[in-house]
Amino acid sequence: MTQMTVPRRWLPSGWSRMQRLAATLGPGLVVMLADTDAGSVLTAAQSGAQWGYRLLLLQFLIIPLLFVVQELTVRLALSTGKGYGELILQRFGPAWARLSTAALMLSCFGALLTEMSGLAGVAQLYGVPVWQSVSLVALLIFLMVCSGSYREVERVAMLFGVAELAFLWMAWHAYPNWQHMKPQLLDMPLHDASYLYLLAANLGSSVMPWTVFYQQSALIDKGLDLRDLKAARVDTLLGAMLCQLITAAVLIAAAAVFSGHGGVVLDTIPELADAFGRALGPVGGRLLFALALSGGALVATIVVCLSSAWALGELRGTHHSLAQHPLQAPWFYGAFALMLIAAALTVACSDSLVRLSIATAVLNAVLLPLVLGFLYVLARHELPASLRLRGGYAVVVGALFLLTGGLALFAGVTGALGG
């Protein structure tokens, strides 16, 4: 396959390896910080509260899966210069491209539900009614989408994402009981529907359609090419490890706060914040939780908006819809406004923001076979020979994707029907 050369818009030549790495860092870290969004945090917290440390090992097993998935998007982006949706359109045709984009938009809508739920829950901590907070959040998101270039958005996202590091501090200062943790690590009650439901939610809150779309398009939009492959891989690996470390920290903190035995089912975000407040101090604990949850939700909101714009643009044969004035792309801004309104109404009418967020994660898990299947075929056929997925590694990746997709689908459906 002929490699497409993407113009380098801002990386000067002659830089050292460390300078090139520093310049390339961004898309991988941002997408992984977005991966630890409100839904991921609430899913991990519910996992720790309900099942103690029994889902902790899964968080670390997800690291290689995350890296493999996102690293393939790096190869595709830097070698073809085309987005994920554009490659699906090229390889499979319009019908499959529309199906893939529909799955993405469904996932993005679910993500907006999750982020609004998280931000509304934080507002509840300080006495703001849900309908008021979601109305304000929807308006601010729409205004953000209507302005700003990618690099400006990326800097804002990285700034918000720093707040998520507070979860690491919270896990340490929750003083987890290591004696409780050890016997639970390998205890996996796969016969229990509620356990399977949360297992699916943890998978679905880690590997999501919009993270695949985002990183591939972001690398292209940033002007990177194959000279940046090693640095982009490092960026992706660091992001995957940081993502799951933060998620594991949330689970550990929640398990420790609820004594490590499990059995607690959370309904509201203030319940969780109060629990952290009891362990870490009524003011400091609640404030840290609010900042960290808001940081993840804001990063994810930015990424979801960009993913939606790029994917719809690729399907229509246009690019970088967020750089266009609303009057130049009314189809996108109109559809996005309707999606925001629908998400705000759904959150305002929900009686449990935690359950809504977890259900969204399970929906992502059910979509995993489709996302992983497309990615595998593209990596096998759309890459140049030197980067193509082949040989023993192709067999390993195929087995990993098949196992992950099958487990996610089985756990999600069984857990939902059994719950």
Tab-separated table of C-alpha atoms in Angstrom:
chain	number	residue	atom	x	y	z
A	1	MET	CA	0.000	0.000	0.000
A	2	THR	CA	1.293	3.479	-0.803
A	3	GLN	CA	2.010	5.619	2.219
A	4	MET	CA	0.301	8.983	2.320
A	5	THR	CA	2.566	11.819	3.408
A	6	VAL	CA	0.952	14.143	5.899
A	7	PRO	CA	2.359	17.684	6.004
A	8	ARG	CA	4.117	18.512	9.248
A	9	ARG	CA	2.578	21.772	10.327
A	10	TRP	CA	4.526	22.549	13.438
A	11	LEU	CA	7.325	20.051	14.175
A	12	PRO	CA	10.711	21.568	13.200
A	13	SER	CA	13.353	19.290	11.666
A	14	GLY	CA	16.617	18.424	13.407
A	15	TRP	CA	15.194	18.008	16.863
A	16	SER	CA	16.700	15.552	19.285
A	17	ARG	CA	14.819	12.414	20.220
A	18	MET	CA	13.716	13.860	23.548
A	19	GLN	CA	12.518	17.062	21.911
A	20	ARG	CA	10.609	15.061	19.298
A	21	LEU	CA	9.057	12.919	22.028
A	22	ALA	CA	8.002	16.013	23.974
A	23	ALA	CA	6.457	17.530	20.854
A	24	THR	CA	4.601	14.324	20.011
A	25	LEU	CA	3.122	13.791	23.467
A	26	GLY	CA	-0.522	14.717	23.571
A	27	PRO	CA	-3.081	12.586	21.744
A	28	GLY	CA	-2.249	9.373	23.621
A	29	LEU	CA	-2.191	11.016	27.028
A	30	VAL	CA	-5.310	13.074	26.357
A	31	VAL	CA	-7.350	10.121	25.121
A	32	MET	CA	-6.299	8.017	28.108
A	33	LEU	CA	-7.068	10.821	30.570
A	34	ALA	CA	-10.452	11.026	28.866
A	35	ASP	CA	-10.710	7.264	29.319
A	36	THR	CA	-10.723	7.858	33.075
A	37	ASP	CA	-13.878	9.924	32.649
A	38	ALA	CA	-16.822	10.231	35.017
A	39	GLY	CA	-18.195	6.874	33.865
A	40	SER	CA	-14.895	5.098	34.444
A	41	VAL	CA	-14.539	6.679	37.885
A	42	LEU	CA	-18.093	5.825	38.935
A	43	THR	CA	-17.778	2.278	37.553
A	44	ALA	CA	-14.514	1.714	39.427
A	45	ALA	CA	-15.969	3.221	42.600
A	46	GLN	CA	-19.056	1.001	42.407
A	47	SER	CA	-16.793	-1.994	41.722
A	48	GLY	CA	-14.801	-1.298	44.883
A	49	ALA	CA	-17.860	-0.556	46.993
A	50	GLN	CA	-19.810	-3.625	45.853
A	51	TRP	CA	-17.056	-6.190	45.246
A	52	GLY	CA	-14.090	-4.991	47.287
A	53	TYR	CA	-10.851	-5.784	45.449
A	54	ARG	CA	-12.270	-8.561	43.239
A	55	LEU	CA	-12.137	-6.414	40.091
A	56	LEU	CA	-8.741	-4.851	40.842
A	57	LEU	CA	-6.667	-7.374	38.870
A	58	LEU	CA	-8.826	-6.673	35.806
A	59	GLN	CA	-7.678	-3.024	35.821
A	60	PHE	CA	-4.065	-4.083	35.274
A	61	LEU	CA	-4.953	-6.787	32.744
A	62	ILE	CA	-6.631	-4.070	30.664
A	63	ILE	CA	-3.317	-2.173	30.231
A	64	PRO	CA	-1.929	-4.403	27.420
A	65	LEU	CA	-5.354	-4.472	25.743
A	66	LEU	CA	-5.556	-0.675	25.793
A	67	PHE	CA	-2.042	-0.320	24.431
A	68	VAL	CA	-2.584	-2.845	21.619
A	69	VAL	CA	-5.831	-1.163	20.525
A	70	GLN	CA	-4.542	2.403	20.597
A	71	GLU	CA	-1.130	1.462	19.144
A	72	LEU	CA	-2.873	0.047	16.073
A	73	THR	CA	-4.650	3.380	15.623
A	74	VAL	CA	-1.226	5.052	15.789
A	75	ARG	CA	0.087	2.815	12.990
A	76	LEU	CA	-2.980	3.452	10.847
A	77	ALA	CA	-2.887	7.210	11.379
A	78	LEU	CA	0.815	7.752	10.737
A	79	SER	CA	1.081	5.408	7.744
A	80	THR	CA	-2.135	6.263	5.877
A	81	GLY	CA	-2.881	9.824	6.952
A	82	LYS	CA	-6.553	8.842	7.189
A	83	GLY	CA	-8.998	8.659	10.070
A	84	TYR	CA	-10.627	5.478	11.368
A	85	GLY	CA	-13.997	6.281	9.784
A	86	GLU	CA	-12.377	7.216	6.479
A	87	LEU	CA	-10.526	3.895	6.341
A	88	ILE	CA	-13.697	1.934	7.107
A	89	LEU	CA	-15.452	3.791	4.284
A	90	GLN	CA	-12.557	3.000	1.946
A	91	ARG	CA	-12.262	-0.674	2.926
A	92	PHE	CA	-15.848	-1.743	3.622
A	93	GLY	CA	-18.010	0.777	1.758
A	94	PRO	CA	-20.706	3.299	2.764
A	95	ALA	CA	-23.073	0.878	4.528
A	96	TRP	CA	-20.476	-0.390	6.993
A	97	ALA	CA	-19.085	3.121	7.419
A	98	ARG	CA	-22.544	4.373	8.386
A	99	LEU	CA	-22.927	1.474	10.836
A	100	SER	CA	-19.554	2.255	12.412
A	101	THR	CA	-20.385	5.960	12.662
A	102	ALA	CA	-23.796	5.157	14.148
A	103	ALA	CA	-22.089	3.009	16.801
A	104	LEU	CA	-19.690	5.866	17.494
A	105	MET	CA	-22.475	8.431	17.840
A	106	LEU	CA	-24.358	6.089	20.175
A	107	SER	CA	-21.198	5.744	22.255
A	108	CYS	CA	-20.647	9.522	22.176
A	109	PHE	CA	-24.225	10.127	23.289
A	110	GLY	CA	-23.679	7.688	26.140
A	111	ALA	CA	-20.445	9.462	27.021
A	112	LEU	CA	-22.215	12.822	27.139
A	113	LEU	CA	-24.800	11.243	29.460
A	114	THR	CA	-21.967	10.036	31.668
A	115	GLU	CA	-20.040	13.312	31.749
A	116	MET	CA	-23.201	15.331	32.410
A	117	SER	CA	-24.115	12.878	35.168
A	118	GLY	CA	-20.704	13.349	36.755
A	119	LEU	CA	-20.782	17.139	36.547
A	120	ALA	CA	-24.398	17.252	37.756
A	121	GLY	CA	-23.443	15.014	40.675
A	122	VAL	CA	-20.623	17.363	41.620
A	123	ALA	CA	-23.064	20.276	41.455
A	124	GLN	CA	-25.408	18.339	43.775
A	125	LEU	CA	-22.654	18.306	46.388
A	126	TYR	CA	-22.991	22.066	46.621
A	127	GLY	CA	-26.770	22.269	46.514
A	128	VAL	CA	-27.312	22.966	42.801
A	129	PRO	CA	-30.367	21.127	41.374
A	130	VAL	CA	-29.631	18.655	38.583
A	131	TRP	CA	-31.823	20.383	35.976
A	132	GLN	CA	-30.005	23.680	36.516
A	133	SER	CA	-26.531	22.161	36.349
A	134	VAL	CA	-27.186	20.048	33.227
A	135	SER	CA	-28.697	23.048	31.434
A	136	LEU	CA	-25.594	25.113	32.190
A	137	VAL	CA	-23.238	22.251	31.283
A	138	ALA	CA	-25.022	21.653	27.954
A	139	LEU	CA	-24.771	25.352	27.089
A	140	LEU	CA	-21.074	25.553	28.013
A	141	ILE	CA	-20.253	22.403	26.028
A	142	PHE	CA	-21.995	23.786	22.952
A	143	LEU	CA	-20.157	27.108	23.245
A	144	MET	CA	-16.861	25.250	23.634
A	145	VAL	CA	-17.555	23.181	20.513
A	146	CYS	CA	-18.319	26.336	18.536
A	147	SER	CA	-14.860	27.793	19.175
A	148	GLY	CA	-11.211	26.780	19.534
A	149	SER	CA	-8.639	24.899	17.481
A	150	TYR	CA	-7.348	21.415	18.257
A	151	ARG	CA	-4.101	22.516	19.919
A	152	GLU	CA	-5.898	24.994	22.172
A	153	VAL	CA	-8.421	22.322	23.127
A	154	GLU	CA	-5.635	19.822	23.807
A	155	ARG	CA	-3.864	22.203	26.200
A	156	VAL	CA	-7.107	22.834	28.079
A	157	ALA	CA	-7.765	19.090	28.238
A	158	MET	CA	-4.322	18.338	29.668
A	159	LEU	CA	-4.818	21.049	32.294
A	160	PHE	CA	-8.164	19.597	33.374
A	161	GLY	CA	-6.716	16.095	33.377
A	162	VAL	CA	-4.120	16.940	36.024
A	163	ALA	CA	-6.946	17.002	38.577
A	164	GLU	CA	-7.421	13.251	38.071
A	165	LEU	CA	-4.082	12.612	39.787
A	166	ALA	CA	-5.888	13.415	43.036
A	167	PHE	CA	-7.309	9.882	42.930
A	168	LEU	CA	-3.803	8.468	43.488
A	169	TRP	CA	-3.485	10.513	46.669
A	170	MET	CA	-6.977	9.465	47.762
A	171	ALA	CA	-6.163	5.762	47.330
A	172	TRP	CA	-3.032	6.062	49.460
A	173	HIS	CA	-4.717	8.058	52.217
A	174	ALA	CA	-7.750	5.777	52.354
A	175	TYR	CA	-5.342	3.276	53.994
A	176	PRO	CA	-6.409	0.073	52.203
A	177	ASN	CA	-6.194	-3.158	54.175
A	178	TRP	CA	-3.673	-5.325	52.328
A	179	GLN	CA	-4.869	-8.417	54.201
A	180	HIS	CA	-8.344	-7.917	52.712
A	181	MET	CA	-6.901	-7.290	49.269
A	182	LYS	CA	-4.723	-10.383	48.858
A	183	PRO	CA	-7.396	-13.146	48.987
A	184	GLN	CA	-9.835	-11.136	46.844
A	185	LEU	CA	-7.507	-10.476	43.893
A	186	LEU	CA	-8.039	-13.920	42.360
A	187	ASP	CA	-11.609	-14.351	43.598
A	188	MET	CA	-13.759	-13.837	40.495
A	189	PRO	CA	-17.403	-14.933	40.986
A	190	LEU	CA	-18.213	-15.268	37.282
A	191	HIS	CA	-21.475	-17.050	38.143
A	192	ASP	CA	-22.878	-13.852	39.682
A	193	ALA	CA	-24.849	-11.625	37.262
A	194	SER	CA	-24.099	-8.406	39.151
A	195	TYR	CA	-20.365	-9.197	39.056
A	196	LEU	CA	-20.543	-9.871	35.302
A	197	TYR	CA	-22.434	-6.610	34.804
A	198	LEU	CA	-19.666	-4.623	36.494
A	199	LEU	CA	-16.986	-6.634	34.689
A	200	ALA	CA	-18.580	-5.607	31.381
A	201	ALA	CA	-18.849	-2.018	32.600
A	202	ASN	CA	-15.129	-1.954	33.446
A	203	LEU	CA	-14.252	-3.232	29.963
A	204	GLY	CA	-16.680	-0.802	28.334
A	205	SER	CA	-15.343	2.165	30.287
A	206	SER	CA	-11.770	1.376	29.187
A	207	VAL	CA	-11.958	0.572	25.449
A	208	MET	CA	-14.526	2.814	23.778
A	209	PRO	CA	-15.335	3.608	20.134
A	210	TRP	CA	-14.669	7.314	20.562
A	211	THR	CA	-11.149	6.756	21.955
A	212	VAL	CA	-10.216	4.863	18.774
A	213	PHE	CA	-11.707	7.530	16.484
A	214	TYR	CA	-10.154	10.363	18.488
A	215	GLN	CA	-6.533	9.261	18.689
A	216	GLN	CA	-6.304	8.335	15.014
A	217	SER	CA	-7.766	11.651	13.847
A	218	ALA	CA	-5.837	13.675	16.452
A	219	LEU	CA	-2.487	12.332	15.269
A	220	ILE	CA	-3.349	13.301	11.694
A	221	ASP	CA	-4.623	16.729	12.700
A	222	LYS	CA	-1.411	17.345	14.632
A	223	GLY	CA	0.655	16.801	11.485
A	224	LEU	CA	2.608	13.734	12.627
A	225	ASP	CA	4.038	11.054	10.325
A	226	LEU	CA	6.014	7.802	10.493
A	227	ARG	CA	9.083	9.595	11.846
A	228	ASP	CA	7.066	10.065	15.032
A	229	LEU	CA	5.981	6.422	15.367
A	230	LYS	CA	8.258	5.536	18.297
A	231	ALA	CA	7.388	8.691	20.203
A	232	ALA	CA	3.673	8.200	19.561
A	233	ARG	CA	3.951	4.638	20.868
A	234	VAL	CA	5.601	5.910	24.049
A	235	ASP	CA	2.825	8.492	24.374
A	236	THR	CA	0.237	5.723	24.011
A	237	LEU	CA	1.939	3.384	26.493
A	238	LEU	CA	2.287	6.112	29.114
A	239	GLY	CA	-1.346	7.040	28.612
A	240	ALA	CA	-2.559	3.436	28.965
A	241	MET	CA	-0.598	2.886	32.173
A	242	LEU	CA	-1.683	6.202	33.670
A	243	CYS	CA	-5.316	5.550	32.764
A	244	GLN	CA	-5.488	2.180	34.488
A	245	LEU	CA	-3.397	3.326	37.443
A	246	ILE	CA	-5.933	6.075	38.120
A	247	THR	CA	-8.851	3.665	37.659
A	248	ALA	CA	-7.245	1.148	40.021
A	249	ALA	CA	-6.676	3.940	42.548
A	250	VAL	CA	-10.384	4.810	42.501
A	251	LEU	CA	-11.327	1.160	43.049
A	252	ILE	CA	-8.818	0.768	45.891
A	253	ALA	CA	-9.999	3.962	47.573
A	254	ALA	CA	-13.666	2.949	47.327
A	255	ALA	CA	-12.974	-0.582	48.595
A	256	ALA	CA	-10.960	0.789	51.516
A	257	VAL	CA	-13.577	3.393	52.404
A	258	PHE	CA	-16.244	0.680	52.542
A	259	SER	CA	-13.993	-1.598	54.644
A	260	GLY	CA	-12.941	-3.847	51.761
A	261	HIS	CA	-15.785	-6.321	52.181
A	262	GLY	CA	-18.075	-5.068	49.392
A	263	GLY	CA	-21.826	-5.377	49.257
A	264	VAL	CA	-22.509	-1.627	49.014
A	265	VAL	CA	-24.607	-0.380	46.082
A	266	LEU	CA	-24.307	3.335	45.336
A	267	ASP	CA	-27.156	5.358	43.842
A	268	THR	CA	-25.923	8.942	43.953
A	269	ILE	CA	-22.633	10.744	43.520
A	270	PRO	CA	-23.039	12.631	46.847
A	271	GLU	CA	-23.139	9.211	48.590
A	272	LEU	CA	-19.723	8.411	47.173
A	273	ALA	CA	-18.352	11.873	47.934
A	274	ASP	CA	-19.588	11.617	51.530
A	275	ALA	CA	-17.845	8.255	51.900
A	276	PHE	CA	-14.541	9.725	50.734
A	277	GLY	CA	-15.207	12.681	52.997
A	278	ARG	CA	-15.474	10.420	56.030
A	279	ALA	CA	-12.130	8.827	55.222
A	280	LEU	CA	-10.211	11.878	54.031
A	281	GLY	CA	-11.935	14.709	55.859
A	282	PRO	CA	-15.351	16.281	55.264
A	283	VAL	CA	-13.971	19.253	53.349
A	284	GLY	CA	-10.789	17.947	51.737
A	285	GLY	CA	-12.203	14.562	50.731
A	286	ARG	CA	-15.285	15.991	49.059
A	287	LEU	CA	-13.305	18.751	47.356
A	288	LEU	CA	-10.654	16.366	46.000
A	289	PHE	CA	-13.330	14.006	44.728
A	290	ALA	CA	-15.216	16.868	43.063
A	291	LEU	CA	-12.083	18.219	41.357
A	292	ALA	CA	-10.910	14.816	40.134
A	293	LEU	CA	-14.330	13.735	38.852
A	294	SER	CA	-14.867	17.088	37.126
A	295	GLY	CA	-11.404	16.939	35.540
A	296	GLY	CA	-12.056	13.545	33.981
A	297	ALA	CA	-15.525	14.559	32.814
A	298	LEU	CA	-14.260	17.752	31.173
A	299	VAL	CA	-11.399	16.006	29.346
A	300	ALA	CA	-13.774	13.323	28.072
A	301	THR	CA	-16.317	15.922	26.965
A	302	ILE	CA	-13.682	17.652	24.837
A	303	VAL	CA	-12.543	14.358	23.310
A	304	VAL	CA	-16.110	13.192	22.604
A	305	CYS	CA	-16.930	16.464	20.843
A	306	LEU	CA	-13.822	16.226	18.671
A	307	SER	CA	-14.472	12.544	17.897
A	308	SER	CA	-18.027	13.305	16.789
A	309	ALA	CA	-16.919	16.143	14.537
A	310	TRP	CA	-14.093	14.228	12.908
A	311	ALA	CA	-16.117	11.029	12.383
A	312	LEU	CA	-19.102	12.790	10.825
A	313	GLY	CA	-16.746	14.852	8.696
A	314	GLU	CA	-14.942	11.742	7.438
A	315	LEU	CA	-18.248	10.093	6.542
A	316	ARG	CA	-19.216	13.160	4.484
A	317	GLY	CA	-15.770	13.521	2.913
A	318	THR	CA	-14.891	16.694	4.828
A	319	HIS	CA	-12.382	17.242	7.623
A	320	HIS	CA	-11.922	19.094	10.892
A	321	SER	CA	-15.521	20.212	11.411
A	322	LEU	CA	-14.698	21.962	14.690
A	323	ALA	CA	-12.515	24.425	12.794
A	324	GLN	CA	-15.512	25.524	10.737
A	325	HIS	CA	-17.944	28.267	11.661
A	326	PRO	CA	-21.396	26.921	12.680
A	327	LEU	CA	-22.881	28.424	9.502
A	328	GLN	CA	-20.353	26.439	7.424
A	329	ALA	CA	-21.296	23.107	9.032
A	330	PRO	CA	-24.914	23.451	10.195
A	331	TRP	CA	-25.456	19.688	9.787
A	332	PHE	CA	-22.902	18.968	12.502
A	333	TYR	CA	-23.716	21.744	14.953
A	334	GLY	CA	-27.458	21.167	14.617
A	335	ALA	CA	-27.134	17.427	15.248
A	336	PHE	CA	-24.776	18.032	18.142
A	337	ALA	CA	-27.139	20.551	19.741
A	338	LEU	CA	-29.987	18.017	19.551
A	339	MET	CA	-27.736	15.352	21.091
A	340	LEU	CA	-26.837	17.700	23.956
A	341	ILE	CA	-30.484	18.532	24.618
A	342	ALA	CA	-31.450	14.843	24.617
A	343	ALA	CA	-28.568	13.998	26.974
A	344	ALA	CA	-29.468	16.842	29.341
A	345	LEU	CA	-33.121	15.763	29.480
A	346	THR	CA	-32.151	12.130	30.113
A	347	VAL	CA	-29.817	13.053	32.978
A	348	ALA	CA	-32.350	15.459	34.497
A	349	CYS	CA	-35.004	12.716	34.512
A	350	SER	CA	-32.736	9.951	35.852
A	351	ASP	CA	-33.277	8.798	39.438
A	352	SER	CA	-29.741	7.348	39.755
A	353	LEU	CA	-26.803	9.023	38.038
A	354	VAL	CA	-24.468	6.210	39.128
A	355	ARG	CA	-26.608	3.459	37.580
A	356	LEU	CA	-27.017	5.536	34.401
A	357	SER	CA	-23.231	5.895	34.063
A	358	ILE	CA	-22.616	2.180	34.603
A	359	ALA	CA	-25.325	1.252	32.076
A	360	THR	CA	-23.577	3.472	29.521
A	361	ALA	CA	-20.305	1.628	30.137
A	362	VAL	CA	-22.071	-1.710	29.581
A	363	LEU	CA	-23.427	-0.364	26.273
A	364	ASN	CA	-19.843	0.369	25.201
A	365	ALA	CA	-18.887	-3.193	26.137
A	366	VAL	CA	-21.620	-4.587	23.879
A	367	LEU	CA	-20.238	-2.465	21.010
A	368	LEU	CA	-16.675	-3.749	21.525
A	369	PRO	CA	-16.844	-6.701	19.068
A	370	LEU	CA	-17.747	-4.293	16.244
A	371	VAL	CA	-14.987	-1.800	17.095
A	372	LEU	CA	-12.279	-4.426	17.587
A	373	GLY	CA	-13.336	-6.332	14.469
A	374	PHE	CA	-13.028	-3.283	12.212
A	375	LEU	CA	-9.690	-2.326	13.767
A	376	TYR	CA	-8.241	-5.813	13.286
A	377	VAL	CA	-9.201	-6.015	9.610
A	378	LEU	CA	-7.837	-2.521	8.920
A	379	ALA	CA	-4.544	-3.377	10.633
A	380	ARG	CA	-4.290	-6.548	8.533
A	381	HIS	CA	-5.027	-4.968	5.157
A	382	GLU	CA	-4.599	-1.165	5.158
A	383	LEU	CA	-1.066	-0.872	6.550
A	384	PRO	CA	2.163	-0.985	4.522
A	385	ALA	CA	3.984	-4.339	4.644
A	386	SER	CA	6.510	-3.220	7.261
A	387	LEU	CA	3.778	-2.229	9.743
A	388	ARG	CA	1.033	-4.669	8.809
A	389	LEU	CA	-0.384	-6.905	11.514
A	390	ARG	CA	0.887	-10.370	10.582
A	391	GLY	CA	2.504	-13.579	11.796
A	392	GLY	CA	2.428	-14.646	15.415
A	393	TYR	CA	1.573	-11.161	16.658
A	394	ALA	CA	-1.516	-11.103	14.433
A	395	VAL	CA	-2.637	-14.413	15.957
A	396	VAL	CA	-2.094	-13.103	19.499
A	397	VAL	CA	-3.935	-9.848	18.782
A	398	GLY	CA	-6.765	-11.729	17.071
A	399	ALA	CA	-7.125	-14.049	20.062
A	400	LEU	CA	-7.007	-11.094	22.470
A	401	PHE	CA	-9.681	-9.190	20.531
A	402	LEU	CA	-11.862	-12.291	20.205
A	403	LEU	CA	-11.596	-13.056	23.923
A	404	THR	CA	-12.214	-9.441	24.938
A	405	GLY	CA	-15.130	-8.883	22.572
A	406	GLY	CA	-16.729	-12.208	23.463
A	407	LEU	CA	-16.314	-11.686	27.210
A	408	ALA	CA	-17.628	-8.110	27.017
A	409	LEU	CA	-20.699	-9.169	25.033
A	410	PHE	CA	-21.397	-12.208	27.236
A	411	ALA	CA	-20.867	-10.345	30.518
A	412	GLY	CA	-22.887	-7.329	29.395
A	413	VAL	CA	-25.903	-9.287	28.144
A	414	THR	CA	-25.837	-11.875	30.956
A	415	GLY	CA	-25.347	-9.222	33.615
A	416	ALA	CA	-28.139	-7.030	32.247
A	417	LEU	CA	-30.616	-9.902	31.933
A	418	GLY	CA	-29.615	-11.425	35.254
A	419	GLY	CA	-29.726	-8.101	37.102
